Coordinates of C-alpha atoms in Angstrom, one line a residue:
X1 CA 0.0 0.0 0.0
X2 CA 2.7 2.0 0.9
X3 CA 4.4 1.9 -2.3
X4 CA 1.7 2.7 -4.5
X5 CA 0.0 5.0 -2.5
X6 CA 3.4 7.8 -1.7
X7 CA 3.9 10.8 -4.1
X8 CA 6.7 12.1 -2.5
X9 CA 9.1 10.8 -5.2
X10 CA 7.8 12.7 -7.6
X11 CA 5.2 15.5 -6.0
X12 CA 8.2 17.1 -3.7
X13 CA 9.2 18.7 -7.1
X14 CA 5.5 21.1 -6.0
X15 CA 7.5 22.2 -3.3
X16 CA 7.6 26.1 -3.6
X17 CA 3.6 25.9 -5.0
X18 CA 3.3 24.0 -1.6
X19 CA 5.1 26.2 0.3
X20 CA 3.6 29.5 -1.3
X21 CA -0.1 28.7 -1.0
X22 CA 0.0 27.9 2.5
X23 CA 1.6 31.1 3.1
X24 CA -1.1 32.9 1.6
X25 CA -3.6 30.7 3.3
X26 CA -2.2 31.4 6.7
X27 CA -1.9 35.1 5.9
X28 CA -5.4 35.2 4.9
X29 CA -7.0 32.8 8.4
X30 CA -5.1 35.6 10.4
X31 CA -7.0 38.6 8.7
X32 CA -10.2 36.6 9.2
X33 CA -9.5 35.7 12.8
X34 CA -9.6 32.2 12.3
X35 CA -6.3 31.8 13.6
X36 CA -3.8 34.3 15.7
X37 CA -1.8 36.5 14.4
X38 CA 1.3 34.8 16.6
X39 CA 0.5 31.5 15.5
X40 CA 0.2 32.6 12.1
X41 CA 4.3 34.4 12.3
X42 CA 4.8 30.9 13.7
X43 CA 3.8 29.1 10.6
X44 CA 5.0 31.7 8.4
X45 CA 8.7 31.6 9.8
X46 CA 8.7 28.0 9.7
X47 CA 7.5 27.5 6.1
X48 CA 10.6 29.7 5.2
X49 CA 12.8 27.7 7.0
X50 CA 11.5 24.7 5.6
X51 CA 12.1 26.2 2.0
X52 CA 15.3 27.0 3.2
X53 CA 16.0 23.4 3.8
X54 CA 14.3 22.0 0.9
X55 CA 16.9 24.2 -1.7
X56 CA 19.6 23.1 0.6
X57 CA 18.9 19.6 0.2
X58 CA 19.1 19.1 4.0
X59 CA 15.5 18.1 3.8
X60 CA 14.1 14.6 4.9
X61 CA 11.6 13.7 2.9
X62 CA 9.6 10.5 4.1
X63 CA 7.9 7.9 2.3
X64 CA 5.5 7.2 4.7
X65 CA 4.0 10.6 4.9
X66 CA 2.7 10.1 1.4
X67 CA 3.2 13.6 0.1
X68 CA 4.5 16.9 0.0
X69 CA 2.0 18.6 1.5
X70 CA 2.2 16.0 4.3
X71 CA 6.0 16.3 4.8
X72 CA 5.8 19.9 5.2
X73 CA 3.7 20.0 7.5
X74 CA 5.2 16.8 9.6
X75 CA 8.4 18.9 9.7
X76 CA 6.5 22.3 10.4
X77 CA 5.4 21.3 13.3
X78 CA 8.5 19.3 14.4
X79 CA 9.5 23.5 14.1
X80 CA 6.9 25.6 16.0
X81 CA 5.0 22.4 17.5
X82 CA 0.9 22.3 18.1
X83 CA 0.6 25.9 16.1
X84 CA 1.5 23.8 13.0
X85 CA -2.1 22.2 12.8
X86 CA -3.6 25.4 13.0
X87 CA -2.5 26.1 9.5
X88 CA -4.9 23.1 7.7
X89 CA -8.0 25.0 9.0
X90 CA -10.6 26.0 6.1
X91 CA -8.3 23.7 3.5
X92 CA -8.0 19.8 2.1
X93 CA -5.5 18.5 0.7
X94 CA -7.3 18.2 -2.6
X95 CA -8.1 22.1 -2.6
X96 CA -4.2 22.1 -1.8
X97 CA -3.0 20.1 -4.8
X98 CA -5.4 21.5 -6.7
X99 CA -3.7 25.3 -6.1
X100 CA -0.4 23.9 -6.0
X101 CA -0.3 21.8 -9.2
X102 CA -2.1 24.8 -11.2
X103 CA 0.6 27.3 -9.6
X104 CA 3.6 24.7 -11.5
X105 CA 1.6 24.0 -14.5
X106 CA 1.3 28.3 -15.1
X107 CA 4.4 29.4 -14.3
X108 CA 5.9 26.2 -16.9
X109 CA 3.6 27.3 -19.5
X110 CA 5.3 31.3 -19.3
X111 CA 8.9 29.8 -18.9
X112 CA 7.5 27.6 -22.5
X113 CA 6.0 30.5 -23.9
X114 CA 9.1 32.7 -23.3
X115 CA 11.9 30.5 -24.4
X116 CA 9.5 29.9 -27.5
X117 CA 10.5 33.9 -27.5
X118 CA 13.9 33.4 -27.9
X119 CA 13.4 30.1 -30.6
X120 CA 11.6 32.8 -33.3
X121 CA 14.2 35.4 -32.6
X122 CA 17.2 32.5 -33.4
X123 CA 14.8 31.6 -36.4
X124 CA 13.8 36.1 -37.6
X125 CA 17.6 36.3 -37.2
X126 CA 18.6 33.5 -39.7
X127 CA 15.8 34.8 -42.1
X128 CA 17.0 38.0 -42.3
X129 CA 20.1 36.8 -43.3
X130 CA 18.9 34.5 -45.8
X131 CA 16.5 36.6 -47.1
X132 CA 17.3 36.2 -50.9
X133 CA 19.3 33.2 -50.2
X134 CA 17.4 30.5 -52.9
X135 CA 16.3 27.4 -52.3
X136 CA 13.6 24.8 -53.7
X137 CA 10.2 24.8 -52.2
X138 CA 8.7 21.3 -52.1
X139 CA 5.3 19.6 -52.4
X140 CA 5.3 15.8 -51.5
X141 CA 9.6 16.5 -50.8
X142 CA 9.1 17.1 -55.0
X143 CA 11.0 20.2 -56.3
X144 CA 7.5 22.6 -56.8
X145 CA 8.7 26.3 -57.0
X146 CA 12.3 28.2 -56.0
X147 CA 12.0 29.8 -52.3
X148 CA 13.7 32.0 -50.1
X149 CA 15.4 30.1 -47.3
X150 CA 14.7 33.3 -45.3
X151 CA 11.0 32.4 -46.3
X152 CA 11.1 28.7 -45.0
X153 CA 12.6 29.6 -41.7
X154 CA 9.8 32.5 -41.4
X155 CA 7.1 29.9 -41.8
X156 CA 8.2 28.3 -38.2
X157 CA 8.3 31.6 -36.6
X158 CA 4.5 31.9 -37.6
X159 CA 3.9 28.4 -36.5
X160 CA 6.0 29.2 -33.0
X161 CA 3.7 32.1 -32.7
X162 CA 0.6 30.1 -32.3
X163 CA 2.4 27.8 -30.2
X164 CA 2.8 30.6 -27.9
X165 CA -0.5 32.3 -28.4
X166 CA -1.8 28.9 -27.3
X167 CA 0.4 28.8 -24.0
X168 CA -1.1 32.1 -22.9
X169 CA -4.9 31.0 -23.6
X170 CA -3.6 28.4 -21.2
X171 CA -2.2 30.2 -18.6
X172 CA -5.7 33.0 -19.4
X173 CA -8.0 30.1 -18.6
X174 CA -6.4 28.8 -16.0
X175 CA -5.7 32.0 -13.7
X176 CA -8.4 31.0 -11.2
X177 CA -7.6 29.6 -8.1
X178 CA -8.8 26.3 -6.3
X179 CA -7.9 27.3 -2.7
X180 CA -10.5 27.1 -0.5
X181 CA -12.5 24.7 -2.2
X182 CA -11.5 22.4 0.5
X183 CA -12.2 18.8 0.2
X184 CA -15.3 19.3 -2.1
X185 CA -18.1 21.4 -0.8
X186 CA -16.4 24.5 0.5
X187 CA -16.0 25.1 4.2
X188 CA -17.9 27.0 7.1
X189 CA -15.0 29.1 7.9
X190 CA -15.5 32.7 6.9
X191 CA -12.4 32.9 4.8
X192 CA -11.6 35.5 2.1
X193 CA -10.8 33.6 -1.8
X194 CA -10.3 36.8 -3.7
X195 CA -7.5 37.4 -1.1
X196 CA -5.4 34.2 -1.2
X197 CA -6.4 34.7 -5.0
X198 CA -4.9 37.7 -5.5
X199 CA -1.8 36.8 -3.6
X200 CA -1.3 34.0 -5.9
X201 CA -1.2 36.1 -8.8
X202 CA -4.8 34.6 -9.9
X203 CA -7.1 36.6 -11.3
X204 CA -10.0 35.2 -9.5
X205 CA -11.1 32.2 -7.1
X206 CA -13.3 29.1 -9.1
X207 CA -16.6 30.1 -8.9
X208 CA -17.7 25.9 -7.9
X209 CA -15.8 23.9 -5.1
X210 CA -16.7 20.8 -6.8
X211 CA -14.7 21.8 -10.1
X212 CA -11.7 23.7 -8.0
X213 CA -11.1 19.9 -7.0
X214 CA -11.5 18.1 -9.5
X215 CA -10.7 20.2 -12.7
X216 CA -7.0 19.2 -14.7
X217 CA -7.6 21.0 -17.9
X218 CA -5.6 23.4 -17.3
X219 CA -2.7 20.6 -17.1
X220 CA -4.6 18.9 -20.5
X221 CA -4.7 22.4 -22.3
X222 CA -0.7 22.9 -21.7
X223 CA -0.4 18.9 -22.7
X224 CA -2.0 19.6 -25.5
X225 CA -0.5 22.8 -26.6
X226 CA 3.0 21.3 -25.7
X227 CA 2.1 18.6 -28.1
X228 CA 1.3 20.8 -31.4
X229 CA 4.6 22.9 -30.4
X230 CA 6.6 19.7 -30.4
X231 CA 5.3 18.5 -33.7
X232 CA 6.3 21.5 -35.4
X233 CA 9.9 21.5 -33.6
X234 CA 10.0 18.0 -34.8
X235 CA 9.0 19.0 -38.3
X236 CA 11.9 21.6 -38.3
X237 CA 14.3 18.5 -36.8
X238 CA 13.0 16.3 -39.9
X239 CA 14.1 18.9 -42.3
X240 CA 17.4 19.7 -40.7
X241 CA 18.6 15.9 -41.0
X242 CA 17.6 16.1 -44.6
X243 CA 19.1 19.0 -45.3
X244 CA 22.6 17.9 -43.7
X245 CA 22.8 14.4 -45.6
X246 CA 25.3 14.4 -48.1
X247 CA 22.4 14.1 -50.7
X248 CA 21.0 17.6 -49.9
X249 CA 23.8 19.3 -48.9
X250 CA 21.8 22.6 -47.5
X251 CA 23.3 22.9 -44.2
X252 CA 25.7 22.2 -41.6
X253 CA 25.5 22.2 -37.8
X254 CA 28.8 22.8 -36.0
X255 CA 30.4 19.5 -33.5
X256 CA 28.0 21.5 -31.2
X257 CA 25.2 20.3 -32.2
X258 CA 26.8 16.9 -33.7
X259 CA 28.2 13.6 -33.3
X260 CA 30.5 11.4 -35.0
X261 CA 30.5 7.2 -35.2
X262 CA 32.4 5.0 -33.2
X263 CA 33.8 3.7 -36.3
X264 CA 33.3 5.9 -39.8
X265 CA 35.3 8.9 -38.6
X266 CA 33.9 11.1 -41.8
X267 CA 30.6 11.4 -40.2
X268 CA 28.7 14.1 -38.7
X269 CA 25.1 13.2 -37.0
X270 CA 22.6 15.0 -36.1
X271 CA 21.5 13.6 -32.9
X272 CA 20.3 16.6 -31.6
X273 CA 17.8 17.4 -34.4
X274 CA 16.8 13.1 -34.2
X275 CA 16.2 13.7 -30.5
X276 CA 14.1 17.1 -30.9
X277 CA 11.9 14.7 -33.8
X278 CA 11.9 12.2 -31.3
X279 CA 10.1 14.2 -28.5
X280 CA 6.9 14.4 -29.5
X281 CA 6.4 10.9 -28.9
X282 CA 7.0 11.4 -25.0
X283 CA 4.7 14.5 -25.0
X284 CA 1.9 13.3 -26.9
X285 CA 2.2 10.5 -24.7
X286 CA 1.6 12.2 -21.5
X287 CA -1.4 13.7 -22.8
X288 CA -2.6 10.4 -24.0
X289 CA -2.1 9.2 -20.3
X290 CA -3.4 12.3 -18.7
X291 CA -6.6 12.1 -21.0
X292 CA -7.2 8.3 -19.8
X293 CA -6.6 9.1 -16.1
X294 CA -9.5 11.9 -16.4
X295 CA -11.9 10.8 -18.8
X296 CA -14.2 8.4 -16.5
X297 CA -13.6 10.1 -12.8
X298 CA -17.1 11.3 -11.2
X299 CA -17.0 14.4 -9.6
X300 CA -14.8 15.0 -7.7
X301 CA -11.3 14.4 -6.3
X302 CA -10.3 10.4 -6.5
X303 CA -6.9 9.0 -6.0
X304 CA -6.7 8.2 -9.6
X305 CA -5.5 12.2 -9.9
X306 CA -2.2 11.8 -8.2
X307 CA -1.4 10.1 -11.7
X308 CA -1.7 13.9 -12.8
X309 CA 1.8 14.8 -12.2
X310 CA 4.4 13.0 -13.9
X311 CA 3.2 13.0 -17.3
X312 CA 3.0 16.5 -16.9
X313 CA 6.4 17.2 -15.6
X314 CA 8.1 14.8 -17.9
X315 CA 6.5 16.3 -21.1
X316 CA 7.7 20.2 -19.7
X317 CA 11.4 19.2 -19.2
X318 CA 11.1 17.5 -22.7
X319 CA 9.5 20.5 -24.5
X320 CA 11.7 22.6 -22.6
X321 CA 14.8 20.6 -23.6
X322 CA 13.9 20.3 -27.4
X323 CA 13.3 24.2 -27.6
X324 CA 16.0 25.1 -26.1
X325 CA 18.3 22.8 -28.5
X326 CA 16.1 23.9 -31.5
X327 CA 17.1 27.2 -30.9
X328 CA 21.1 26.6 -30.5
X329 CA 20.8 24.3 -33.8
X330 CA 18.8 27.4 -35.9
X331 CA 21.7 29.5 -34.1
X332 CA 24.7 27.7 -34.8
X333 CA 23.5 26.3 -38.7
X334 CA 25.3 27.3 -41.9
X335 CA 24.0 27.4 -45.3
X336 CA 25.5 26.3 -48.3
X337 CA 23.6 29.2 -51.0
X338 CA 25.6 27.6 -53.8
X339 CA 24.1 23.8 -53.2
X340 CA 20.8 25.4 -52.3
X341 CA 20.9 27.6 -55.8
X342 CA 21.9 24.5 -58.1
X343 CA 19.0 22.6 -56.5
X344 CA 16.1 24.7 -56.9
X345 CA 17.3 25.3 -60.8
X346 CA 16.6 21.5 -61.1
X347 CA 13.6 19.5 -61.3
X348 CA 12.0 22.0 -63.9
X349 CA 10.9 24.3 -60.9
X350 CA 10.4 27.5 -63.0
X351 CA 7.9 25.3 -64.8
X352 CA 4.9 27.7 -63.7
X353 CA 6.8 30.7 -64.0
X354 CA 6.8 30.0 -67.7
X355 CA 2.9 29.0 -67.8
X356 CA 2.0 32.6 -66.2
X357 CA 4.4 33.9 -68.7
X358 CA 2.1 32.3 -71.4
X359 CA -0.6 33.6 -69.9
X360 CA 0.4 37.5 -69.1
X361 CA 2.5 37.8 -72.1
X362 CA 0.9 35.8 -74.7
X363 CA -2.6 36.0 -73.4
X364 CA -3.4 32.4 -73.2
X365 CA -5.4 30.5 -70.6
X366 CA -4.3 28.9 -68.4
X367 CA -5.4 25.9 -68.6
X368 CA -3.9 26.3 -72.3
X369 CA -0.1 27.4 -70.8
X370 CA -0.3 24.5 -68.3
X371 CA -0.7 22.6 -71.3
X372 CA 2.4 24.2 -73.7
X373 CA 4.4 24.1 -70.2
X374 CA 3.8 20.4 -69.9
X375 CA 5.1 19.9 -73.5
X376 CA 8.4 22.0 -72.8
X377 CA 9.1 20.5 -69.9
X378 CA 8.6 16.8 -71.6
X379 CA 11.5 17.8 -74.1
X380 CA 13.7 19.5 -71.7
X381 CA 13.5 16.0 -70.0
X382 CA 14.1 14.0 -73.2
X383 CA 16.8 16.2 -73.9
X384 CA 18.6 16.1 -70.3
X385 CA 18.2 19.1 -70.0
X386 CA 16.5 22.3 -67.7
X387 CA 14.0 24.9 -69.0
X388 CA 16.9 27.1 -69.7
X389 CA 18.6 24.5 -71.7
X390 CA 15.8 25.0 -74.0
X391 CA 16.6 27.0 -77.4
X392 CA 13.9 29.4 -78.2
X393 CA 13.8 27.6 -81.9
X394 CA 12.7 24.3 -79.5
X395 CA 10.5 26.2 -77.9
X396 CA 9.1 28.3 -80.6
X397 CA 8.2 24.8 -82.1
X398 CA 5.7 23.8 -79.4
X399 CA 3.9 27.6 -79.5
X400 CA 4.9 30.0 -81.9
X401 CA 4.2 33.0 -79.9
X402 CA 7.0 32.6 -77.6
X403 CA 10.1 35.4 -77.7
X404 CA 13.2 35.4 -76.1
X405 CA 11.9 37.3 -73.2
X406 CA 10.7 34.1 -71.6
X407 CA 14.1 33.7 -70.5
X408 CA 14.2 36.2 -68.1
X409 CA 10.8 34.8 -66.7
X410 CA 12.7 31.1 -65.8
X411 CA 14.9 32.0 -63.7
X412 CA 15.1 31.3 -60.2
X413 CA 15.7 34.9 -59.6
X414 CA 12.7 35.9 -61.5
X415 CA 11.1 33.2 -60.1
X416 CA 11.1 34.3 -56.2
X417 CA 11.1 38.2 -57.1
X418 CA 7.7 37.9 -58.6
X419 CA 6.6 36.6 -55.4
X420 CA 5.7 39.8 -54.2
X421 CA 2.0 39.0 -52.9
X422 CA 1.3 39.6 -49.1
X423 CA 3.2 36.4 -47.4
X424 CA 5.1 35.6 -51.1
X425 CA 8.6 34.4 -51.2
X426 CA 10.2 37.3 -52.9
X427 CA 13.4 38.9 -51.0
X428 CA 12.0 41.9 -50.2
X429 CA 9.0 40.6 -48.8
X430 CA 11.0 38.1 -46.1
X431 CA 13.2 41.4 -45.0
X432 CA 10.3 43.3 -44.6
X433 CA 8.8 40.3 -42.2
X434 CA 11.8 39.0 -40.7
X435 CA 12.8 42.9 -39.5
X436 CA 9.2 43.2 -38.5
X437 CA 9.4 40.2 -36.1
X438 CA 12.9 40.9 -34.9
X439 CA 11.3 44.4 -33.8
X440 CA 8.2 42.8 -32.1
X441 CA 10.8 40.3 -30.1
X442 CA 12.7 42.7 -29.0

């Protein structure tokens, strides 16, 4: 019983939470009357010294005692003795994990949402850089149209963005605070919730005692969020080993961010980018878990909850981990413009450059250019050949109307500067965007 039952191996990690809300409750059972104002210096003065402790590691924390919550108090009053008990009055421990575990799981989802900061600024940095830099732009990993690399690493900071707006929705909905809840149906004493509210930082107690206790979304909503924001870190990872295999060529990450092989001394891995791809399998499983722990609980607290907290911390370290080496990867990467150029001016990628071509300049339809494209790009095949490779007699053969200004339409240049919609791939466009995010990030 014992061994299944105890937290403390993995809840003492809620130790400040712990520490902070009973502070606040104390505080606010003095300005009610509940308790004295000595007893409640007493408490106040030990919980600090217990904290003290605790970040000393002189703590001794005891299996039997289950939990945190029962540790600290075991030792509180081993401190100031019989004025310790006072300090449970008006509380449960299932308010008290409730108020603790939602103090961890906000301040996590701002440390997320701000090292998600620095991730885009890594990313806006490299795009400026790279703004004209020319790449291929794929569909189904097929050359489709030339790109910007500036451009591709912009599309991450947009997708980091929502990643963040979605860790402070989060941390919005769940700035309301359980405390005083008690075990389920509120308590007789006349305590004051908007003040141990408001000196948690919440914006408001729950308005129900029933859901105070039993509610985890909050911890589902940052699972959940974490999840998306791993799959597009792991998306990035995905493209990063591509890009540094020898058949790509785009990039390369510094022994930083690399290994070699116990035996093939010419290689260079990229664990770190396998490991970030690898992570959202560990944080898509803790929301798995968390969502089967929940999903057939009747109201309200029931023991199946203290299953709550590991998921949930082992998914924040990971997504915390993986950011934090996503951003030294995007930092420390270097981009070979030269392999990049050569690749996007293969695989016929201009191919719809030269079908708008048709259609602005010769006034054909579309459907017609698409057409006279596909024709062109079937002899440049036959011939071994690119677009460009292309004489204008050859092409003049398949539509008569064609000039010689079609070559300045085909080239990749050309190709990305005519771009120049709102989110297009043209150069100046990415400058404009990655300078406007730089400027909102600072």
């Amino acid at each position: 019983m014992e061994e299944i039952n105890a937290s403390i191996g993995f809840d003492q990690k809620l130790f400040a939470q712990d520490i902070l809300g009973s502070k606040a409750h104390a505080r606010m059972l003095a300005a009610k009357g509940i308790i004295s104002k000595k007893d409640a210096s007493a408490i106040l003065k030990g919980l600090d010294e217990i904290e003290v402790e605790i970040r000393a590691g002189k703590f001794k924390f005891s299996r039997a005692l289950e939990d945190i919550h029962m540790n600290v108090e075991s030792r509180l009053k081993d401190l100031i003795g019989p004025a310790a008990g006072r300090l449970h009055t008006a509380r449960s421990r299932n308010d008290q994990v409730a108020v603790d575990f939602r103090l961890y799981v906000r301040e996590a989802a701002g440390d997320l949402e701000l090292a998600l900061a620095g991730l885009q600024k890594a990313l806006a940095q490299q795009a400026l850089k790279h703004a004209a830099t020319i790449m291929p732009g794929f569909t189904h990993l097929q050359t489709a149209q030339p790109i910007t690399f500036g451009h591709h690493l912009l599309a991450y900071v947009e997708m980091v963005s929502r990643d963040r707006g979605r860790f402070r929705d989060a941390i919005a909905r769940m700035n309301e605070s359980p405390l005083g809840a008690a075990a389920l149906a509120g308590t007789p004493y006349p305590i004051d919730r908007d003040m141990t509210a408001k000196e948690l930082g919440f914006a408001a107690p729950m308005r129900n005692s029933l859901d105070a206790v039993s509610d985890r979304d909050f911890a589902l909503e940052v699972l959940a969020a974490s999840t998306i924001c791993a799959t597009h870190l792991s998306r990035l990872a995905e493209e990063m080993v591509l890009w540094m295999t020898a058949q790509f060529g785009f990039v390369k990450l510094s022994d930083k961010f690399t290994t070699g092989s116990s035996i093939m001394p010419q290689k260079r891995n990229p664990d770190a980018a396998e490991l970030v791809r690898a992570k959202p399998g560990r944080i898509l499983g803790a929301f798995t878990a968390l969502t089967v722990v929940m999903k057939g609980l009747p109201l309200t607290y029931s023991k199946d909850m203290q299953e709550d907290k590991e998921p949930v911390f082992d998914a924040i370290s990971s997504l915390s981990l993986a950011i934090a080496a996503m951003e030294g990867m995007v930092s420390d990467l270097t981009a070979d413009e030269a392999r990049m150029r050569a690749a996007a001016s293969r695989g016929f990628a201009t191919a719809t450059d030269l079908a708008d071509w048709l259609v602005t300049q010769l006034g054909l339809a579309f459907r017609e250019a698409h057409h006279v494209t596909g024709t062109l790009v079937a002899l440049a095949e036959k011939k071994g050949t690119d677009l460009e490779g292309l004489s204008l007699a050859e092409m003049q053969k398949v539509h008569t109307g064609i000039t010689k200004d079609i070559f300045k339409a085909i080239t990749v240049e050309a190709s990305v500067a005519a771009r120049k919609s709102l989110g297009g791939t043209a150069p100046a466009n990415v400058k404009r965007q990655a300078q406007r995010w730089l400027k909102l990030l600072s």
